[in-house]
Amino acid sequence: MLTFAEACEIAAKHYGEPFAVDGVQDDGVCLVTPQRVRDDEARGLITVGGAWIVVDRETGAVDEWAHLDHIERVTRMRPARSGKTQKPYSAR
């Protein structure tokens, strides 16, 4: 079973950009977020309408979930961290 850190690395390679060190997970998937989205949130810019990016913890397969289709599952997920440190936008 993949760790959250491994899921972030898989997503980063798949999309070609860094992913935030925190997110949520359950026993099946890790929900990961591109760092640029976290940076936009820190600056007060909100992006609406994007899909959630998830990595299957068994297979490493990357998928995108429509928000409303999976909202109940995501709200039950537990917090996760990769163990790496990422400077917040304000410190860059």
C-alpha positions as YAML, in Angstrom:
chain: A
units: angstrom
residues:
- id: 1
  name: MET
  ca: [0.00, 0.00, 0.00]
- id: 2
  name: LEU
  ca: [1.41, 3.39, -1.05]
- id: 3
  name: THR
  ca: [2.19, 6.04, 1.54]
- id: 4
  name: PHE
  ca: [0.97, 9.60, 1.10]
- id: 5
  name: ALA
  ca: [4.53, 10.69, 0.20]
- id: 6
  name: GLU
  ca: [4.73, 8.05, -2.55]
- id: 7
  name: ALA
  ca: [1.33, 9.14, -3.89]
- id: 8
  name: CYS
  ca: [2.57, 12.76, -4.09]
- id: 9
  name: GLU
  ca: [5.67, 11.65, -6.00]
- id: 10
  name: ILE
  ca: [3.58, 9.64, -8.48]
- id: 11
  name: ALA
  ca: [1.24, 12.60, -9.06]
- id: 12
  name: ALA
  ca: [4.18, 15.00, -9.45]
- id: 13
  name: LYS
  ca: [5.72, 12.79, -12.14]
- id: 14
  name: HIS
  ca: [2.35, 12.33, -13.86]
- id: 15
  name: TYR
  ca: [1.53, 16.06, -14.01]
- id: 16
  name: GLY
  ca: [5.10, 17.42, -14.18]
- id: 17
  name: GLU
  ca: [4.72, 19.78, -11.23]
- id: 18
  name: PRO
  ca: [5.24, 19.69, -7.44]
- id: 19
  name: PHE
  ca: [2.44, 18.62, -5.11]
- id: 20
  name: ALA
  ca: [1.62, 19.92, -1.63]
- id: 21
  name: VAL
  ca: [2.91, 17.91, 1.32]
- id: 22
  name: ASP
  ca: [-0.51, 17.65, 2.96]
- id: 23
  name: GLY
  ca: [-3.84, 16.24, 1.89]
- id: 24
  name: VAL
  ca: [-6.29, 13.54, 2.89]
- id: 25
  name: GLN
  ca: [-6.49, 9.79, 2.44]
- id: 26
  name: ASP
  ca: [-8.50, 6.71, 3.20]
- id: 27
  name: ASP
  ca: [-7.61, 3.04, 2.85]
- id: 28
  name: GLY
  ca: [-8.12, 3.17, -0.93]
- id: 29
  name: VAL
  ca: [-6.78, 6.49, -2.24]
- id: 30
  name: CYS
  ca: [-4.74, 9.57, -1.40]
- id: 31
  name: LEU
  ca: [-6.21, 12.91, -2.46]
- id: 32
  name: VAL
  ca: [-3.32, 15.18, -3.49]
- id: 33
  name: THR
  ca: [-3.15, 18.84, -4.50]
- id: 34
  name: PRO
  ca: [-0.71, 20.65, -6.80]
- id: 35
  name: GLN
  ca: [1.46, 23.12, -4.87]
- id: 36
  name: ARG
  ca: [0.37, 25.95, -7.20]
- id: 37
  name: VAL
  ca: [-3.21, 25.47, -5.97]
- id: 38
  name: ARG
  ca: [-2.05, 25.76, -2.34]
- id: 39
  name: ASP
  ca: [-0.07, 28.87, -3.28]
- id: 40
  name: ASP
  ca: [-3.14, 30.42, -4.92]
- id: 41
  name: GLU
  ca: [-5.18, 29.67, -1.79]
- id: 42
  name: ALA
  ca: [-2.54, 31.36, 0.38]
- id: 43
  name: ARG
  ca: [-2.75, 34.47, -1.80]
- id: 44
  name: GLY
  ca: [-6.54, 34.51, -1.54]
- id: 45
  name: LEU
  ca: [-7.15, 33.24, -5.07]
- id: 46
  name: ILE
  ca: [-9.69, 30.44, -5.17]
- id: 47
  name: THR
  ca: [-10.05, 28.10, -8.12]
- id: 48
  name: VAL
  ca: [-13.53, 26.65, -8.48]
- id: 49
  name: GLY
  ca: [-14.55, 23.77, -10.68]
- id: 50
  name: GLY
  ca: [-11.37, 21.73, -10.77]
- id: 51
  name: ALA
  ca: [-11.33, 18.00, -10.18]
- id: 52
  name: TRP
  ca: [-9.83, 16.27, -7.17]
- id: 53
  name: ILE
  ca: [-6.65, 14.37, -8.01]
- id: 54
  name: VAL
  ca: [-6.40, 10.95, -6.39]
- id: 55
  name: VAL
  ca: [-3.79, 8.21, -6.43]
- id: 56
  name: ASP
  ca: [-4.90, 4.61, -5.84]
- id: 57
  name: ARG
  ca: [-2.92, 3.28, -2.87]
- id: 58
  name: GLU
  ca: [-2.79, -0.28, -4.27]
- id: 59
  name: THR
  ca: [-1.91, 0.35, -7.91]
- id: 60
  name: GLY
  ca: [-0.50, 3.89, -8.07]
- id: 61
  name: ALA
  ca: [-3.04, 4.78, -10.77]
- id: 62
  name: VAL
  ca: [-3.77, 8.51, -11.01]
- id: 63
  name: ASP
  ca: [-7.38, 9.62, -11.48]
- id: 64
  name: GLU
  ca: [-9.42, 12.83, -11.34]
- id: 65
  name: TRP
  ca: [-12.71, 12.89, -9.46]
- id: 66
  name: ALA
  ca: [-15.59, 15.29, -10.01]
- id: 67
  name: HIS
  ca: [-16.28, 17.04, -6.71]
- id: 68
  name: LEU
  ca: [-19.98, 16.31, -6.30]
- id: 69
  name: ASP
  ca: [-19.65, 12.66, -7.29]
- id: 70
  name: HIS
  ca: [-17.27, 11.94, -4.40]
- id: 71
  name: ILE
  ca: [-17.99, 14.63, -1.77]
- id: 72
  name: GLU
  ca: [-19.30, 12.19, 0.85]
- id: 73
  name: ARG
  ca: [-16.25, 9.94, 0.62]
- id: 74
  name: VAL
  ca: [-13.79, 12.84, 0.70]
- id: 75
  name: THR
  ca: [-15.39, 14.41, 3.79]
- id: 76
  name: ARG
  ca: [-14.78, 11.12, 5.64]
- id: 77
  name: MET
  ca: [-11.06, 10.96, 4.72]
- id: 78
  name: ARG
  ca: [-8.38, 11.53, 7.33]
- id: 79
  name: PRO
  ca: [-5.58, 14.14, 7.13]
- id: 80
  name: ALA
  ca: [-2.24, 13.02, 5.68]
- id: 81
  name: ARG
  ca: [1.27, 14.49, 5.29]
- id: 82
  name: SER
  ca: [4.20, 13.36, 3.20]
- id: 83
  name: GLY
  ca: [6.83, 14.17, 5.83]
- id: 84
  name: LYS
  ca: [8.58, 16.56, 3.45]
- id: 85
  name: THR
  ca: [8.59, 20.27, 4.08]
- id: 86
  name: GLN
  ca: [7.30, 22.82, 1.62]
- id: 87
  name: LYS
  ca: [7.81, 26.52, 2.13]
- id: 88
  name: PRO
  ca: [4.52, 28.40, 2.21]
- id: 89
  name: TYR
  ca: [3.98, 30.90, -0.57]
- id: 90
  name: SER
  ca: [4.65, 33.85, 1.77]
- id: 91
  name: ALA
  ca: [8.14, 32.49, 2.58]
- id: 92
  name: ARG
  ca: [9.32, 32.06, -1.02]
...
